[in-house]
N, CA and C atoms as an extended XYZ file, in Angstrom:
234
Properties=species:S:1:pos:R:3:atomname:S:1:resname:S:1:resid:I:1 pbc="F F F"
N        16.589      -31.947       10.951 N   UNK     1
C        17.128      -30.741       10.369 CA  UNK     1
C        18.632      -30.921       10.216 C   UNK     1
N        19.183      -30.434        9.155 N   UNK     2
C        20.607      -30.560        8.926 CA  UNK     2
C        21.382      -29.724        9.935 C   UNK     2
N        22.583      -30.176       10.323 N   UNK     3
C        23.355      -29.428       11.321 CA  UNK     3
C        23.691      -28.001       10.872 C   UNK     3
N        23.983      -27.815        9.587 N   UNK     4
C        24.334      -26.480        9.104 CA  UNK     4
C        23.123      -25.548        9.167 C   UNK     4
N        21.950      -26.065        8.783 N   UNK     5
C        20.737      -25.251        8.836 CA  UNK     5
C        20.380      -24.909       10.277 C   UNK     5
N        20.563      -25.874       11.188 N   UNK     6
C        20.261      -25.623       12.587 CA  UNK     6
C        21.192      -24.559       13.162 C   UNK     6
N        22.465      -24.609       12.796 N   UNK     7
C        23.414      -23.608       13.267 CA  UNK     7
C        23.081      -22.226       12.721 C   UNK     7
N        22.716      -22.161       11.451 N   UNK     8
C        22.349      -20.870       10.855 CA  UNK     8
C        21.100      -20.309       11.525 C   UNK     8
N        20.138      -21.167       11.807 N   UNK     9
C        18.910      -20.708       12.452 CA  UNK     9
C        19.191      -20.179       13.850 C   UNK     9
N        20.052      -20.843       14.596 N   UNK    10
C        20.348      -20.374       15.943 CA  UNK    10
C        21.130      -19.058       15.905 C   UNK    10
N        21.989      -18.886       14.903 N   UNK    11
C        22.707      -17.620       14.769 CA  UNK    11
C        21.743      -16.474       14.477 C   UNK    11
N        20.801      -16.709       13.603 N   UNK    12
C        19.823      -15.676       13.266 CA  UNK    12
C        18.979      -15.343       14.489 C   UNK    12
N        18.534      -16.374       15.211 N   UNK    13
C        17.707      -16.147       16.397 CA  UNK    13
C        18.495      -15.387       17.454 C   UNK    13
N        19.758      -15.739       17.650 N   UNK    14
C        20.596      -15.035       18.620 CA  UNK    14
C        20.793      -13.576       18.226 C   UNK    14
N        20.967      -13.330       16.934 N   UNK    15
C        21.137      -11.952       16.471 CA  UNK    15
C        19.893      -11.116       16.702 C   UNK    15
N        18.725      -11.720       16.468 N   UNK    16
C        17.467      -11.003       16.692 CA  UNK    16
C        17.283      -10.720       18.179 C   UNK    16
N        17.593      -11.689       19.031 N   UNK    17
C        17.466      -11.481       20.473 CA  UNK    17
C        18.421      -10.387       20.944 C   UNK    17
N        19.634      -10.405       20.428 N   UNK    18
C        20.631       -9.403       20.808 CA  UNK    18
C        20.173       -8.003       20.405 C   UNK    18
N        19.619       -7.886       19.229 N   UNK    19
C        19.129       -6.585       18.752 CA  UNK    19
C        17.963       -6.102       19.606 C   UNK    19
N        17.058       -7.002       19.976 N   UNK    20
C        15.911       -6.625       20.790 CA  UNK    20
C        16.350       -6.165       22.178 C   UNK    20
N        17.300       -6.867       22.787 N   UNK    21
C        17.782       -6.495       24.117 CA  UNK    21
C        18.513       -5.170       24.055 C   UNK    21
N        19.326       -4.967       23.019 N   UNK    22
C        20.079       -3.722       22.882 CA  UNK    22
C        19.119       -2.540       22.745 C   UNK    22
N        18.045       -2.714       21.985 N   UNK    23
C        17.091       -1.631       21.790 CA  UNK    23
C        16.253       -1.356       23.032 C   UNK    23
N        16.037       -2.362       23.873 N   UNK    24
C        15.202       -2.193       25.055 CA  UNK    24
C        15.902       -1.373       26.131 C   UNK    24
N        17.216       -1.412       26.192 N   UNK    25
C        17.946       -0.718       27.247 CA  UNK    25
C        18.359        0.693       26.868 C   UNK    25
N        18.065        1.095       25.680 N   UNK    26
C        18.492        2.415       25.226 CA  UNK    26
C        17.349        3.398       25.388 C   UNK    26
N        17.669        4.616       25.799 N   UNK    27
C        16.651        5.652       25.878 CA  UNK    27
C        16.255        6.050       24.466 C   UNK    27
N        14.983        6.249       24.293 N   UNK    28
C        14.497        6.644       22.976 CA  UNK    28
C        14.517        8.162       22.889 C   UNK    28
N        15.413        8.679       22.093 N   UNK    29
C        15.466       10.112       21.869 CA  UNK    29
C        14.708       10.413       20.591 C   UNK    29
N        13.811       11.391       20.630 N   UNK    30
C        13.048       11.688       19.416 CA  UNK    30
C        13.952       12.223       18.308 C   UNK    30
N        13.765       11.695       17.138 N   UNK    31
C        14.535       12.141       15.988 CA  UNK    31
C        13.806       13.299       15.325 C   UNK    31
N        14.398       13.818       14.270 N   UNK    32
C        13.768       14.905       13.527 CA  UNK    32
C        12.393       14.486       13.030 C   UNK    32
N        12.286       13.240       12.550 N   UNK    33
C        11.014       12.765       12.005 CA  UNK    33
C         9.974       12.591       13.109 C   UNK    33
N        10.421       12.194       14.300 N   UNK    34
C         9.482       12.083       15.418 CA  UNK    34
C         8.953       13.451       15.821 C   UNK    34
N         9.834       14.445       15.816 N   UNK    35
C         9.432       15.788       16.252 CA  UNK    35
C         8.609       16.522       15.199 C   UNK    35
N         9.092       16.527       13.955 N   UNK    36
C         8.532       17.415       12.944 CA  UNK    36
C         7.931       16.703       11.737 C   UNK    36
N         7.874       15.393       11.751 N   UNK    37
C         7.431       14.643       10.577 CA  UNK    37
C         6.037       15.005       10.110 C   UNK    37
N         5.091       15.076       11.037 N   UNK    38
C         3.712       15.381       10.666 CA  UNK    38
C         3.586       16.806       10.147 C   UNK    38
N         4.282       17.734       10.792 N   UNK    39
C         4.200       19.130       10.362 CA  UNK    39
C         4.822       19.317        8.978 C   UNK    39
N         5.932       18.644        8.717 N   UNK    40
C         6.554       18.739        7.395 CA  UNK    40
C         5.637       18.149        6.338 C   UNK    40
N         5.011       17.026        6.647 N   UNK    41
C         4.082       16.398        5.712 CA  UNK    41
C         2.887       17.301        5.414 C   UNK    41
N         2.298       17.883        6.450 N   UNK    42
C         1.151       18.762        6.248 CA  UNK    42
C         1.555       20.044        5.520 C   UNK    42
N         2.734       20.566        5.839 N   UNK    43
C         3.202       21.759        5.140 CA  UNK    43
C         3.435       21.491        3.666 C   UNK    43
N         4.043       20.369        3.352 N   UNK    44
C         4.269       20.012        1.956 CA  UNK    44
C         2.967       19.800        1.205 C   UNK    44
N         2.005       19.171        1.862 N   UNK    45
C         0.707       18.946        1.212 CA  UNK    45
C        -0.010       20.263        0.954 C   UNK    45
N         0.093       21.208        1.887 N   UNK    46
C        -0.584       22.494        1.683 CA  UNK    46
C         0.095       23.309        0.589 C   UNK    46
N         1.420       23.281        0.533 N   UNK    47
C         2.124       23.996       -0.537 CA  UNK    47
C         1.786       23.371       -1.889 C   UNK    47
N         1.776       22.054       -1.960 N   UNK    48
C         1.427       21.345       -3.191 CA  UNK    48
C         0.033       21.748       -3.663 C   UNK    48
N        -0.921       21.743       -2.728 N   UNK    49
C        -2.296       22.097       -3.078 CA  UNK    49
C        -2.402       23.548       -3.518 C   UNK    49
N        -1.701       24.438       -2.834 N   UNK    50
C        -1.772       25.859       -3.183 CA  UNK    50
C        -1.170       26.124       -4.562 C   UNK    50
N        -0.022       25.533       -4.834 N   UNK    51
C         0.642       25.768       -6.117 CA  UNK    51
C        -0.194       25.228       -7.266 C   UNK    51
N        -0.653       23.984       -7.156 N   UNK    52
C        -1.434       23.414       -8.252 CA  UNK    52
C        -2.801       24.072       -8.360 C   UNK    52
N        -3.375       24.512       -7.255 N   UNK    53
C        -4.629       25.256       -7.329 CA  UNK    53
C        -4.450       26.556       -8.078 C   UNK    53
N        -3.344       27.247       -7.819 N   UNK    54
C        -3.058       28.480       -8.549 CA  UNK    54
C        -2.842       28.211      -10.034 C   UNK    54
N        -2.092       27.163      -10.337 N   UNK    55
C        -1.813       26.830      -11.737 CA  UNK    55
C        -3.109       26.510      -12.477 C   UNK    55
N        -3.960       25.689      -11.886 N   UNK    56
C        -5.192       25.294      -12.570 CA  UNK    56
C        -6.177       26.446      -12.709 C   UNK    56
N        -6.198       27.362      -11.750 N   UNK    57
C        -7.135       28.473      -11.865 CA  UNK    57
C        -6.607       29.581      -12.764 C   UNK    57
N        -5.303       29.658      -12.965 N   UNK    58
C        -4.770       30.727      -13.799 CA  UNK    58
C        -4.643       30.324      -15.267 C   UNK    58
N        -4.890       29.086      -15.597 N   UNK    59
C        -4.758       28.642      -16.982 CA  UNK    59
C        -5.951       29.030      -17.843 C   UNK    59
N        -7.088       29.297      -17.234 N   UNK    60
C        -8.327       29.613      -17.941 CA  UNK    60
C        -8.705       28.530      -18.949 C   UNK    60
N        -8.595       27.298      -18.556 N   UNK    61
C        -8.988       26.182      -19.405 CA  UNK    61
C       -10.451       25.883      -19.133 C   UNK    61
N       -11.219       25.760      -20.189 N   UNK    62
C       -12.616       25.391      -20.022 CA  UNK    62
C       -12.687       23.868      -20.090 C   UNK    62
N       -12.969       23.269      -18.968 N   UNK    63
C       -12.927       21.824      -18.881 CA  UNK    63
C       -14.209       21.215      -19.413 C   UNK    63
N       -14.054       20.144      -20.182 N   UNK    64
C       -15.192       19.349      -20.612 CA  UNK    64
C       -16.028       19.983      -21.703 C   UNK    64
N       -15.519       20.946      -22.408 N   UNK    65
C       -16.280       21.584      -23.480 CA  UNK    65
C       -16.071       20.775      -24.761 C   UNK    65
N       -17.147       20.328      -25.342 N   UNK    66
C       -17.072       19.533      -26.557 CA  UNK    66
C       -17.225       20.432      -27.780 C   UNK    66
N       -16.417       20.237      -28.823 N   UNK    67
C       -16.554       21.060      -30.021 CA  UNK    67
C       -17.672       20.598      -30.956 C   UNK    67
N       -18.366       19.509      -30.606 N   UNK    68
C       -19.406       18.981      -31.479 CA  UNK    68
C       -20.543       19.985      -31.546 C   UNK    68
N       -20.917       20.367      -32.751 N   UNK    69
C       -21.991       21.321      -32.952 CA  UNK    69
C       -21.520       22.764      -32.958 C   UNK    69
N       -20.304       23.038      -32.544 N   UNK    70
C       -19.775       24.395      -32.520 CA  UNK    70
C       -18.816       24.649      -33.672 C   UNK    70
N       -18.121       23.621      -34.089 N   UNK    71
C       -17.138       23.768      -35.156 CA  UNK    71
C       -17.823       23.432      -36.475 C   UNK    71
N       -17.800       24.374      -37.367 N   UNK    72
C       -18.379       24.123      -38.695 CA  UNK    72
C       -17.271       24.176      -39.733 C   UNK    72
N       -17.325       23.307      -40.706 N   UNK    73
C       -16.269       23.301      -41.709 CA  UNK    73
C       -16.322       24.566      -42.555 C   UNK    73
N       -15.162       25.058      -42.916 N   UNK    74
C       -15.124       26.259      -43.783 CA  UNK    74
C       -15.323       25.861      -45.249 C   UNK    74
N       -15.626       26.816      -46.026 N   UNK    75
C       -15.870       26.583      -47.460 CA  UNK    75
C       -14.584       26.168      -48.142 C   UNK    75
N       -14.669       25.178      -49.002 N   UNK    76
C       -13.488       24.684      -49.725 CA  UNK    76
C       -13.121       25.630      -50.850 C   UNK    76
N       -11.862       26.040      -50.854 N   UNK    77
C       -11.403       26.926      -51.943 CA  UNK    77
C       -10.523       26.096      -52.869 C   UNK    77
N       -11.063       25.413      -53.787 N   UNK    78
C       -10.297       24.520      -54.621 CA  UNK    78
C       -10.182       24.894      -56.007 C   UNK    78
């Protein structure tokens, strides 16, 4: 292995070890996402479902209705 590559690899490994040791000695305090993340996600999903459910039910769209056989051409006035 080239000396420069070996030095770079050892620097990266040392940095990873340093980060792991630093994180191991620190108390883990719950963040906003740890405390409320699931509730915010479920609340957003329920609001999304309620709003779009209201929109789709209030549009009065008849889904899947084909005009074949119902639409007849009008008489040509030429």
